[in-house]
Amino acid sequence: MRTTDFSKAPPQGQATAMFVGATRYRGPLSILTLTLTWFRMVRDMKRMRGYRWHKVYWEFPYTLGTLAFFDDRDALLRFARSRHHRKLMQWVTDGTKNATGGYIRLYNAEPEGYSNGVWRAEGGPMAHIETFTPLTTEDGDGPPVKRP
């Protein structure tokens, strides 16, 4: 079901701004040092207006990444300006003694999306869509959804 109402969705489904990033740290000592600021930064982030949800992931051997969701882009950028985040970013980008690489991507959710089942704001029953969302090369509606 296409929708613009995500009021019944979990916190990350209600967000309209998403942060994706990762940092490859120099080694175990860098990751240990990171934790001194990181826990304070997360505590502050969770208290900020507009925070919705986050998850940290690990990639072997020394890469830590984050997915974070906020009400809107302004809330995400307010967090980026926070004291502990600035301190951490200065530490990470101080040459290559703490980290050897990283990236950040910011995404905005389109107003419309899809919902079904328990997270459906329009009612209880699940529903199929009749047409696919059009690609940028298609005019009007997308092609019909063919069911087996």
GROMACS .gro file of C-alpha atoms in nm:
model
  148
    1MET     CA    1   0.000   0.000   0.000
    2ARG     CA    2   0.143   0.337  -0.095
    3THR     CA    3   0.119   0.591   0.182
    4THR     CA    4   0.239   0.924   0.318
    5ASP     CA    5   0.131   0.835   0.673
    6PHE     CA    6   0.402   0.653   0.869
    7SER     CA    7   0.261   0.734   1.214
    8LYS     CA    8   0.224   0.363   1.300
    9ALA     CA    9   0.574   0.269   1.177
   10PRO     CA   10   0.862   0.202   1.417
   11PRO     CA   11   1.086   0.503   1.496
   12GLN     CA   12   1.318   0.450   1.200
   13GLY     CA   13   1.017   0.430   0.965
   14GLN     CA   14   0.893   0.767   1.090
   15ALA     CA   15   1.226   0.937   1.023
   16THR     CA   16   1.281   1.141   0.708
   17ALA     CA   17   1.661   1.175   0.735
   18MET     CA   18   1.914   0.894   0.750
   19PHE     CA   19   2.287   0.895   0.815
   20VAL     CA   20   2.509   0.613   0.688
   21GLY     CA   21   2.878   0.620   0.765
   22ALA     CA   22   3.179   0.413   0.854
   23THR     CA   23   3.534   0.464   0.973
   24ARG     CA   24   3.829   0.230   0.936
   25TYR     CA   25   4.033   0.271   1.252
   26ARG     CA   26   4.408   0.223   1.278
   27GLY     CA   27   4.379  -0.073   1.516
   28PRO     CA   28   4.250  -0.199   1.851
   29LEU     CA   29   4.405   0.089   2.047
   30SER     CA   30   4.222   0.343   1.830
   31ILE     CA   31   3.892   0.163   1.884
   32LEU     CA   32   3.952   0.150   2.259
   33THR     CA   33   4.033   0.524   2.266
   34LEU     CA   34   3.721   0.591   2.056
   35THR     CA   35   3.494   0.450   2.325
   36LEU     CA   36   3.590   0.728   2.570
   37THR     CA   37   3.408   0.989   2.359
   38TRP     CA   38   3.167   0.761   2.174
   39PHE     CA   39   2.951   0.667   2.476
   40ARG     CA   40   2.906   1.034   2.570
   41MET     CA   41   2.823   1.121   2.210
   42VAL     CA   42   2.555   0.847   2.187
   43ARG     CA   43   2.404   0.955   2.519
   44ASP     CA   44   2.374   1.312   2.389
   45MET     CA   45   2.238   1.196   2.052
   46LYS     CA   46   1.959   0.993   2.216
   47ARG     CA   47   1.854   1.298   2.417
   48MET     CA   48   1.841   1.533   2.120
   49ARG     CA   49   1.512   1.644   1.973
   50GLY     CA   50   1.457   1.465   1.643
   51TYR     CA   51   1.660   1.150   1.719
   52ARG     CA   52   1.473   0.834   1.617
   53TRP     CA   53   1.706   0.531   1.617
   54HIS     CA   54   2.056   0.412   1.539
   55LYS     CA   55   2.254   0.092   1.492
   56VAL     CA   56   2.628   0.033   1.485
   57TYR     CA   57   2.786  -0.231   1.265
   58TRP     CA   58   3.134  -0.382   1.245
   59GLU     CA   59   3.337  -0.497   0.947
   60PHE     CA   60   3.658  -0.694   0.989
   61PRO     CA   61   3.915  -0.598   1.093
   62TYR     CA   62   3.878  -0.241   1.227
   63THR     CA   63   3.580  -0.073   1.061
   64LEU     CA   64   3.286   0.054   1.263
   65GLY     CA   65   2.984   0.202   1.091
   66THR     CA   66   2.660   0.368   1.193
   67LEU     CA   67   2.307   0.391   1.059
   68ALA     CA   68   2.118   0.673   1.232
   69PHE     CA   69   1.767   0.804   1.173
   70PHE     CA   70   1.632   1.150   1.259
   71ASP     CA   71   1.299   1.330   1.220
   72ASP     CA   72   1.447   1.553   0.951
   73ARG     CA   73   1.773   1.674   0.800
   74ASP     CA   74   1.796   1.969   1.041
   75ALA     CA   75   1.784   1.735   1.342
   76LEU     CA   76   2.059   1.524   1.185
   77LEU     CA   77   2.275   1.830   1.117
   78ARG     CA   78   2.214   1.968   1.469
   79PHE     CA   79   2.357   1.644   1.602
   80ALA     CA   80   2.660   1.679   1.371
   81ARG     CA   81   2.730   2.015   1.540
   82SER     CA   82   2.711   1.874   1.893
   83ARG     CA   83   3.014   1.898   2.123
   84HIS     CA   84   3.100   1.529   2.149
   85HIS     CA   85   3.044   1.463   1.778
   86ARG     CA   86   3.275   1.751   1.683
   87LYS     CA   87   3.537   1.625   1.928
   88LEU     CA   88   3.516   1.274   1.783
   89MET     CA   89   3.538   1.394   1.422
   90GLN     CA   90   3.845   1.607   1.503
   91TRP     CA   91   4.010   1.304   1.661
   92VAL     CA   92   3.919   1.076   1.366
   93THR     CA   93   4.046   1.321   1.103
   94ASP     CA   94   4.375   1.406   1.278
   95GLY     CA   95   4.593   1.264   0.999
   96THR     CA   96   4.607   0.885   0.988
   97LYS     CA   97   4.720   0.813   1.342
   98ASN     CA   98   4.365   0.720   1.460
   99ALA     CA   99   4.180   0.626   1.141
  100THR     CA  100   4.282   0.548   0.785
  101GLY     CA  101   3.956   0.614   0.601
  102GLY     CA  102   3.586   0.676   0.627
  103TYR     CA  103   3.275   0.804   0.459
  104ILE     CA  104   2.944   0.972   0.540
  105ARG     CA  105   2.625   0.970   0.334
  106LEU     CA  106   2.305   1.160   0.415
  107TYR     CA  107   1.972   1.045   0.275
  108ASN     CA  108   1.625   1.204   0.276
  109ALA     CA  109   1.306   1.001   0.264
  110GLU     CA  110   1.051   1.087   0.000
  111PRO     CA  111   0.709   1.180   0.146
  112GLU     CA  112   0.548   0.871  -0.003
  113GLY     CA  113   0.646   0.515   0.063
  114TYR     CA  114   0.492   0.177   0.139
  115SER     CA  115   0.334   0.021   0.446
  116ASN     CA  116   0.149  -0.296   0.528
  117GLY     CA  117   0.027  -0.509   0.813
  118VAL     CA  118   0.092  -0.396   1.168
  119TRP     CA  119   0.259  -0.069   1.057
  120ARG     CA  120  -0.018   0.037   0.825
  121ALA     CA  121  -0.170   0.367   0.932
  122GLU     CA  122  -0.473   0.343   0.700
  123GLY     CA  123  -0.625   0.036   0.860
  124GLY     CA  124  -0.558  -0.323   0.954
  125PRO     CA  125  -0.571  -0.523   0.629
  126MET     CA  126  -0.265  -0.558   0.414
  127ALA     CA  127  -0.299  -0.447   0.051
  128HIS     CA  128  -0.109  -0.482  -0.275
  129ILE     CA  129  -0.020  -0.191  -0.499
  130GLU     CA  130  -0.172  -0.187  -0.847
  131THR     CA  131   0.123  -0.021  -1.024
  132PHE     CA  132   0.495  -0.001  -0.960
  133THR     CA  133   0.646   0.334  -0.862
  134PRO     CA  134   0.756   0.494  -1.189
  135LEU     CA  135   1.124   0.519  -1.277
  136THR     CA  136   1.267   0.858  -1.370
  137THR     CA  137   1.243   0.753  -1.736
  138GLU     CA  138   0.870   0.672  -1.714
  139ASP     CA  139   0.585   0.923  -1.745
  140GLY     CA  140   0.284   0.893  -1.517
  141ASP     CA  141   0.231   0.569  -1.327
  142GLY     CA  142   0.471   0.278  -1.341
  143PRO     CA  143   0.373  -0.045  -1.515
  144PRO     CA  144   0.101  -0.261  -1.361
  145VAL     CA  145   0.199  -0.517  -1.102
  146LYS     CA  146   0.133  -0.859  -1.252
  147ARG     CA  147   0.037  -1.122  -1.002
  148PRO     CA  148   0.116  -1.492  -1.063
   0.00000   0.00000   0.00000
